[in-house]
Amino acid sequence: MAGDNRRSTAAQFFMDEEEVSAEQVSTYDRVVELLNQASLLQRDSMKATYLRQVQELILFKEPNLLDNFLEEMIAFQSDRSVEVRKFMISFIEEACKKDPDLLLKIMPNLTALFQDENVNVRKKVILVMAGLYRLAVQWLSQTKAPTAEMQHAWEQILNLKSLIIDLVDSENDGIRTHVVKFLESVVLTLTRKSPESEVPKKQENDMNIEKIPENHKFLKVKKLEEEGSKLFDTLLKFQASPHVSSINLMTVMGSLTTIAKQRPVYFDQVVQAFESLHVNLPPTLAKSQVSSVRKNLKMQMLALLKHPCSPDFMPQITTLLTDLGAMQSEVMKCMPKAEDIRKRKAEEPPSTSSSSKKAKVEIDVDVEDDDIGTTPWSNKEKQPNLTQKQTAIDITAEDLVNRLNAHNVADLVLISMVMLPDSLPAHFQATYTPIAAAGTPGQIKHLARLLATQLTMAGMGKGINEVQRMAGENEEEQISTTEDGVASKQHIQTLVGGMTSTSEDLSKKPESTLLGQPFMGTRKGMKQFKLASVTKNMDRDLLDQMTVSSVKRILNAEKSALIGNALSERTKILASLVAQFGGELKNLLQEYIFEDLRNRADIAFSWLYQEYVVCHGFNRSHVGEHKIVLASYDECLTRLLNGLLERSDHRDGLFTRLFLEAPVITDNAVQILRKFCQDENRVHVGMGTLQEMILARPHHRPKYLLLLLEFASHDKLEVRNHAIRVIKKLYERDDLRKSIEGHALTYLKYLLAPKPPIELFSGTRLKTEPPEVWVEDCIKLCLYLYLGLLPSNHKLIHELATVYTATSADIKRTILRVLESPVRGMGMESPELLLLVENCPKGAETLVTRVIHILTDKTAPSPELVERVRDLYHKRVPDVRFLIPVLTGLQKKEVLAALPKLIKLNPIVVKEVFNRLLGGHANSDASYTLPLTPAELLIALHNIDPTKCDMKTIIKATNLCFSEKNVYTQEVLAVVMQQLMEQNPLPTLLMRTVLQSLSMYPKLIGFVMNILQRLITNQVWKQKRVWEGFIRCCQRTKTQSFQVLLQLPAPQLRNVFEISPDLREPLLHHVQQFTPHQRAHIPKAIMNVLEKDPVEPAVTAEKDKKEPVAPPVAKPPVAATDEESVTTQVLTNVPSPELCLKVTTRSFDDGRDSGDEEPINLPLKSAVVAVPIATEITTDEPIHNIHRSARPLQAQASRHMPMDDDSSQHAAEEEQVDENDATPTHDSDTPSPTPVPTLTTLTESLPDN
Amino acid sequence: MEAHSFLSKKGFKVQSFGTGSQVKLPGPSPERPNIYDFNTTYDEMYKDLLRKDSELYTQNGILHMLDRNRRIKPRPERFQNTREQFDVIVSCEERVYDQIIEDLESREKGDSYPTHIINIDIQDNHEEATIGAFMICDLVTMLHHSEDIDNDVDEIVQVFESRVKRPILHTIAFC
């Protein structure tokens, strides 16, 4: 195309030339004319053509003109045409070839051209320099007496050479290609020939270092030779670089082949390099490039095979060729002729086995040490090198062959399967050939060798170790800087290649590792190392877009990273990128993390740390002052936390981890935690986190603690309970105790404020306006935490007492209500509680009472508690109510003393007292003894001094006893009656009790008769009230009691009849039925009384008239409809149905005291039975009162059974306490305006007083 | 030759070669091709075939092809016999590509002029040849527009490969 062919032009020229000579125009004129035309011409191509003609003329036709026109020609080097400049370079080359002395003059021009802006010109210089360098060495070595100018020129050449070599890392593919060619030429020049060397066809190119005189003035053979081998290594390294482009690769392969052919010293290294290249093709190559490269490799191998040196490497080369798909015939065709080999063998010295060769070389080296420069250098440095390198792979391969048994191979395959990429990589697809001879010894050997190559490349395996050991031994012998170079190069190469594993384990199949490495490098050669020089400022949008997409790619490369064992690096890269560039990347990463939180938490943390680092500027180079702005870090943390907040499952505990492991917790994060904690489903996790944070982050402890404490007064139950539970746990720590306590007390003291303080509603609950007054909820908010702590620290109770005394009734009520469980948690043994009871502050009586109640609710009071209560009662607050809870713990005497007061209390309370006293309370717990037996209690009631307590109250109390049918069985009652009867004077209520007992247990009739008889002997009539009762009893037990009545002395009997006239007739009748014998026993006086009606005859007559109408005997009673047969018995004695009926109706009348018969309802089911106990108007006031209170008592009695229930009891207690918030016993100034009906019960004194 | 003709018309400096030892043209059956040596001109071949079976060779287009060829250049050339240097060599068959490289490698190293050798598989028939000519022209145009072919060739070949969707072989040789 653009490049015209010089030769064809030259050919044309010769034709012209003939014409010219025919015209006999002098060459000189011709040249001048051509030069003039060239300088005038505008068309570049023509210009080059003219100049080319000039070149022919002055170089070949009349070389003597060269000097004359050189200047003029050189002037064209700055021509604006690229073509012309390129031509000038080739002109310089041709000129120098003609006359090497020109180098002296021309070098600066060449250097100048090398700086040309056009890359094609520079490439041309590189190409030309390859030849010129060789020429210069040749020229200098032939010079007998080198001059200073020559040295100067040589320095310029060296200078240019090193400039060119530096370009091996150029970003321009073409330049690299040319540099490789240049290197090839230089290497050839600076190395020695050997007998097998292939000689270039052109003689001029056959320059090698042997031709330099050893003692040359400035061409130091040794140095040059070292340089040659170093450059050769550069080529090897270049070929093995992981991202070499296909063109470069093929070029360098060609160069290496050329070197190997011309310098067989390197044959082994080249073969080896090709071997490893074959299995380690650059991953950046496209599919077709792979085929091109393989084709090229095959060709190079065939070329090497043709070389006489190849028989030594026959197995490697042929295997490689087979792998590359070469036909057997092709291979055979290229094999060196058998006779050639034989001939060559013959030429060699007899001892050519590798070991002896090596030994010989070592001897040579020794010699060389003594005598530098005199010993011929043949192969001296290379040979040991060769042996070593060979053996490294060989040893490993040999080692491997035996190990490649079926089992190991299967393992290898299985392990490799994991590492396989999803799709076939291009080069694998291209290189894969089905293995025809699988399992044969040859194939195993081949496989072993492949593996060995890889292992050696990776610096692993038996071979490399041995070689290294050998190298160590040889170190003293100054062998091979080259070897080191090679070794280190190999090492670097493998690292870049992604072989990060350092284990010697066979299990890592090298191919797979290779396949798995991420394909992220830039496609071309070494570009990535020159990033800075090629970067331009990119368009902002494009930059962002590219950043995003590159991060996306990294995100998608998880699997590759996993296979490539680079997960941690990937994480770090991601974190750094996102932290540094932010923006959209944050969203990306966040999404990515939350897609698989469990496995990507590491990335999250890494990101967070990175943000922190960035915010703090830890990785900034300048340490100047800068404000630490945690905004970005905060955003990151908030994003992560919010993400977690939105997720539904929290099993992974990442939330907690994040809080605990984050370098700093920002305020926003705390807000999130706060939100988190308020979610019922997560409160558990949230609180746990908070607790951990308080423990693990002492620096900010107060802040977190405060947050936690606020939750303790949260309005959601769940949240609160969790918080309090956590606080309790923390409360056990000494360092936190104080602040927690302080907070609890602060809240407690809020209660002292006239209205709920605004602080109470800080933070979480500002949904509504804070209420103006204390409502129950608010009050409770203040108490939760405190009450939670109470069981842990009993001392706090005193604060409550203090607060309690000063607060309003509503708050007091609430406090009492919520007190139960904490106080129960404290237990009766708590010394602090006892202390409270002991010290009971003024105004806290209800509180203390409540506490005592709670304590003794389920269990018997402890002696200590009883002691305290007793003290309190006796010394400071003589309120009998204190005693109630501990009644069972008191002594009999004390109970008896308190009894009058106790029964005066509110009926409900009295009932409670009796419950306690009778042990109905103790749930059949017989473990403690009651201070009083039931019998004793009833007796005690009978014996209460009437001056201390009015009869009505006592009757109420005894009724309560009777209602306890379970306790007061007929035996107990019998005992009671027995004991009462023996007293003197008889208790007032004796007969009432007898009657009551009888109505309850009619079977007691015999016993009662007995008692009546005994009473007669005790002269019962002396006590008016008892006597009345006696008569009534007799009335009730008519017929049976007749015997008893008959035993009365006459005056008393008369008295009986006066009081109860209706007894006389039946008694008389009874007596009349007696046998005469029996009648004889009845005293005369008695009979008189019997027969003589004490009341007016009119009345008697009236009665007489009535008698037939109502026969006294065995009239079935109306009330007998009652199902109880026992009752029937009793009722048979009821005088008349009318009367009975009448009494009954009257008993339900509102008790008028006008009637001469005062009915009393018995608190029994059989309450219809009316037993008038006072028939006289003389009955004094208490009797009326009894009647009045009888109804409520009855009502209560009917309520009794359900009242045994605990809860209703508590309710009753609460009610009781509530209504007495200001205890009237002491607070005389408390108005007690509450019109609660039962208020009076506690303080009730008899209405008469 | 089709490509030669096409590229010439586009103004490129083109030469065309064969790499075999002889020139083979389809005969009456695959086993009996018409074989000429490289010294035979297209004109002589044209006349020879016209004489042998004018109908058959008109039918299969061989005569037409030879007619075209003889107007481009007098006779076929053999690549191995030329010593010229090229910027780019395009081959249409992998076998030919191999032969070219082998030849270039075996040549005596001269001025080390870099030559890019590119292979694109094109079947040897008229239709393919026409398409191939377009493709080659496409490729060559791209290369021509490059300022620095050595640097850009890799990229261009890749682009071209993905465009034509045929495997491309590419290497560089210095001759």
mmCIF file of C-alpha atoms in Angstrom, chain A residues 971-1093:
data_model
loop_
_atom_site.group_PDB
_atom_site.id
_atom_site.type_symbol
_atom_site.label_atom_id
_atom_site.label_comp_id
_atom_site.label_asym_id
_atom_site.label_seq_id
_atom_site.Cartn_x
_atom_site.Cartn_y
_atom_site.Cartn_z
ATOM 1 C CA GLU A 971 -68.019 -31.201 118.758
ATOM 2 C CA VAL A 972 -66.323 -27.822 118.835
ATOM 3 C CA LEU A 973 -69.520 -26.137 119.804
ATOM 4 C CA ALA A 974 -70.091 -28.688 122.499
ATOM 5 C CA VAL A 975 -66.667 -27.959 123.920
ATOM 6 C CA VAL A 976 -67.388 -24.263 123.761
ATOM 7 C CA MET A 977 -70.697 -24.627 125.530
ATOM 8 C CA GLN A 978 -69.213 -26.900 128.103
ATOM 9 C CA GLN A 979 -66.492 -24.428 128.916
ATOM 10 C CA LEU A 980 -68.744 -21.390 128.898
ATOM 11 C CA MET A 981 -71.164 -23.069 131.181
ATOM 12 C CA GLU A 982 -68.519 -23.668 133.749
ATOM 13 C CA GLN A 983 -67.719 -20.007 133.972
ATOM 14 C CA ASN A 984 -69.085 -17.897 136.674
ATOM 15 C CA PRO A 985 -70.732 -15.558 135.970
ATOM 16 C CA LEU A 986 -72.093 -17.047 132.871
ATOM 17 C CA PRO A 987 -71.317 -15.108 129.685
ATOM 18 C CA THR A 988 -74.213 -13.066 128.476
ATOM 19 C CA LEU A 989 -74.333 -14.656 125.117
ATOM 20 C CA LEU A 990 -74.183 -18.190 126.408
ATOM 21 C CA MET A 991 -77.760 -19.043 125.787
ATOM 22 C CA ARG A 992 -77.720 -17.420 122.395
ATOM 23 C CA THR A 993 -74.867 -19.591 121.443
ATOM 24 C CA VAL A 994 -76.656 -22.626 122.786
ATOM 25 C CA LEU A 995 -79.665 -21.830 120.738
ATOM 26 C CA GLN A 996 -77.596 -21.162 117.711
ATOM 27 C CA SER A 997 -75.737 -24.406 118.114
ATOM 28 C CA LEU A 998 -78.900 -26.267 118.527
ATOM 29 C CA SER A 999 -80.367 -24.827 115.384
ATOM 30 C CA MET A 1000 -77.290 -25.764 113.517
ATOM 31 C CA TYR A 1001 -76.875 -29.183 114.973
ATOM 32 C CA PRO A 1002 -80.271 -30.473 116.266
ATOM 33 C CA LYS A 1003 -78.519 -33.632 117.359
ATOM 34 C CA LEU A 1004 -77.071 -31.620 120.169
ATOM 35 C CA ILE A 1005 -80.460 -31.635 121.855
ATOM 36 C CA GLY A 1006 -79.422 -34.138 124.457
ATOM 37 C CA PHE A 1007 -76.338 -32.217 125.224
ATOM 38 C CA VAL A 1008 -78.335 -29.040 125.464
ATOM 39 C CA MET A 1009 -80.758 -30.634 127.911
ATOM 40 C CA ASN A 1010 -77.830 -31.626 129.937
ATOM 41 C CA ILE A 1011 -76.598 -28.089 129.902
ATOM 42 C CA LEU A 1012 -79.948 -26.722 130.904
ATOM 43 C CA GLN A 1013 -80.043 -29.043 133.848
ATOM 44 C CA ARG A 1014 -76.561 -27.993 134.862
ATOM 45 C CA LEU A 1015 -77.592 -24.411 134.564
ATOM 46 C CA ILE A 1016 -80.406 -24.986 136.974
ATOM 47 C CA THR A 1017 -77.949 -26.313 139.456
ATOM 48 C CA ASN A 1018 -75.891 -23.238 138.828
ATOM 49 C CA GLN A 1019 -78.927 -21.143 139.596
ATOM 50 C CA VAL A 1020 -79.191 -19.682 136.201
ATOM 51 C CA TRP A 1021 -81.991 -17.380 137.156
ATOM 52 C CA LYS A 1022 -79.594 -15.150 138.970
ATOM 53 C CA GLN A 1023 -78.376 -13.663 135.721
ATOM 54 C CA LYS A 1024 -81.247 -12.024 134.065
ATOM 55 C CA ARG A 1025 -80.082 -12.163 130.502
ATOM 56 C CA VAL A 1026 -78.957 -15.701 130.681
ATOM 57 C CA TRP A 1027 -82.180 -16.649 132.382
ATOM 58 C CA GLU A 1028 -84.158 -15.168 129.601
ATOM 59 C CA GLY A 1029 -82.160 -17.120 127.201
ATOM 60 C CA PHE A 1030 -82.672 -20.211 129.264
ATOM 61 C CA ILE A 1031 -86.425 -19.810 129.071
ATOM 62 C CA ARG A 1032 -86.293 -19.256 125.412
ATOM 63 C CA CYS A 1033 -84.258 -22.316 124.996
ATOM 64 C CA CYS A 1034 -86.761 -24.292 126.930
ATOM 65 C CA GLN A 1035 -89.471 -22.899 124.791
ATOM 66 C CA ARG A 1036 -87.605 -24.002 121.741
ATOM 67 C CA THR A 1037 -86.980 -27.451 123.000
ATOM 68 C CA LYS A 1038 -90.483 -28.015 124.264
ATOM 69 C CA THR A 1039 -91.378 -31.519 125.285
ATOM 70 C CA GLN A 1040 -87.722 -32.423 125.787
ATOM 71 C CA SER A 1041 -87.215 -29.423 128.001
ATOM 72 C CA PHE A 1042 -90.241 -30.276 130.137
ATOM 73 C CA GLN A 1043 -88.107 -32.559 132.216
ATOM 74 C CA VAL A 1044 -85.730 -29.698 132.804
ATOM 75 C CA LEU A 1045 -88.452 -27.252 133.590
ATOM 76 C CA LEU A 1046 -89.872 -29.560 136.147
ATOM 77 C CA GLN A 1047 -86.561 -29.485 137.927
ATOM 78 C CA LEU A 1048 -86.794 -25.771 138.466
ATOM 79 C CA PRO A 1049 -87.699 -24.555 141.862
ATOM 80 C CA ALA A 1050 -91.294 -23.376 142.050
ATOM 81 C CA PRO A 1051 -90.665 -19.623 142.082
ATOM 82 C CA GLN A 1052 -88.492 -19.894 139.027
ATOM 83 C CA LEU A 1053 -90.991 -22.051 137.294
ATOM 84 C CA ARG A 1054 -93.595 -19.488 137.973
ATOM 85 C CA ASN A 1055 -91.298 -16.921 136.568
ATOM 86 C CA VAL A 1056 -90.971 -19.012 133.533
ATOM 87 C CA PHE A 1057 -94.640 -19.091 133.032
ATOM 88 C CA GLU A 1058 -94.876 -15.390 133.578
ATOM 89 C CA ILE A 1059 -92.404 -14.830 130.821
ATOM 90 C CA SER A 1060 -93.613 -17.516 128.589
ATOM 91 C CA PRO A 1061 -97.182 -18.400 129.492
ATOM 92 C CA ASP A 1062 -97.657 -20.753 126.615
ATOM 93 C CA LEU A 1063 -95.346 -23.237 128.266
ATOM 94 C CA ARG A 1064 -97.609 -23.903 131.167
ATOM 95 C CA GLU A 1065 -100.407 -25.712 129.426
ATOM 96 C CA PRO A 1066 -98.226 -28.161 127.572
ATOM 97 C CA LEU A 1067 -96.163 -28.779 130.637
ATOM 98 C CA LEU A 1068 -99.253 -29.372 132.681
ATOM 99 C CA HIS A 1069 -100.545 -31.673 130.064
ATOM 100 C CA HIS A 1070 -97.239 -33.427 130.058
ATOM 101 C CA VAL A 1071 -97.373 -33.913 133.781
ATOM 102 C CA GLN A 1072 -100.927 -35.132 133.655
ATOM 103 C CA GLN A 1073 -99.883 -37.907 131.377
ATOM 104 C CA PHE A 1074 -97.375 -39.118 133.938
ATOM 105 C CA THR A 1075 -97.998 -42.307 135.740
ATOM 106 C CA PRO A 1076 -99.179 -41.711 139.244
ATOM 107 C CA HIS A 1077 -95.907 -42.963 140.455
ATOM 108 C CA GLN A 1078 -94.100 -40.483 138.455
ATOM 109 C CA ARG A 1079 -96.420 -37.713 139.390
ATOM 110 C CA ALA A 1080 -95.682 -38.440 142.997
ATOM 111 C CA HIS A 1081 -92.156 -37.258 142.460
ATOM 112 C CA ILE A 1082 -93.244 -33.814 141.497
ATOM 113 C CA PRO A 1083 -93.212 -31.498 144.403
ATOM 114 C CA LYS A 1084 -96.459 -30.011 145.488
ATOM 115 C CA ALA A 1085 -95.301 -26.467 144.944
ATOM 116 C CA ILE A 1086 -94.496 -27.227 141.417
ATOM 117 C CA MET A 1087 -97.800 -28.700 140.780
ATOM 118 C CA ASN A 1088 -99.364 -25.613 142.227
ATOM 119 C CA VAL A 1089 -97.490 -23.473 139.895
ATOM 120 C CA LEU A 1090 -98.448 -25.689 137.084
ATOM 121 C CA GLU A 1091 -102.051 -25.710 137.758
ATOM 122 C CA LYS A 1092 -102.385 -22.073 138.564
ATOM 123 C CA ASP A 1093 -102.303 -19.694 135.670
#
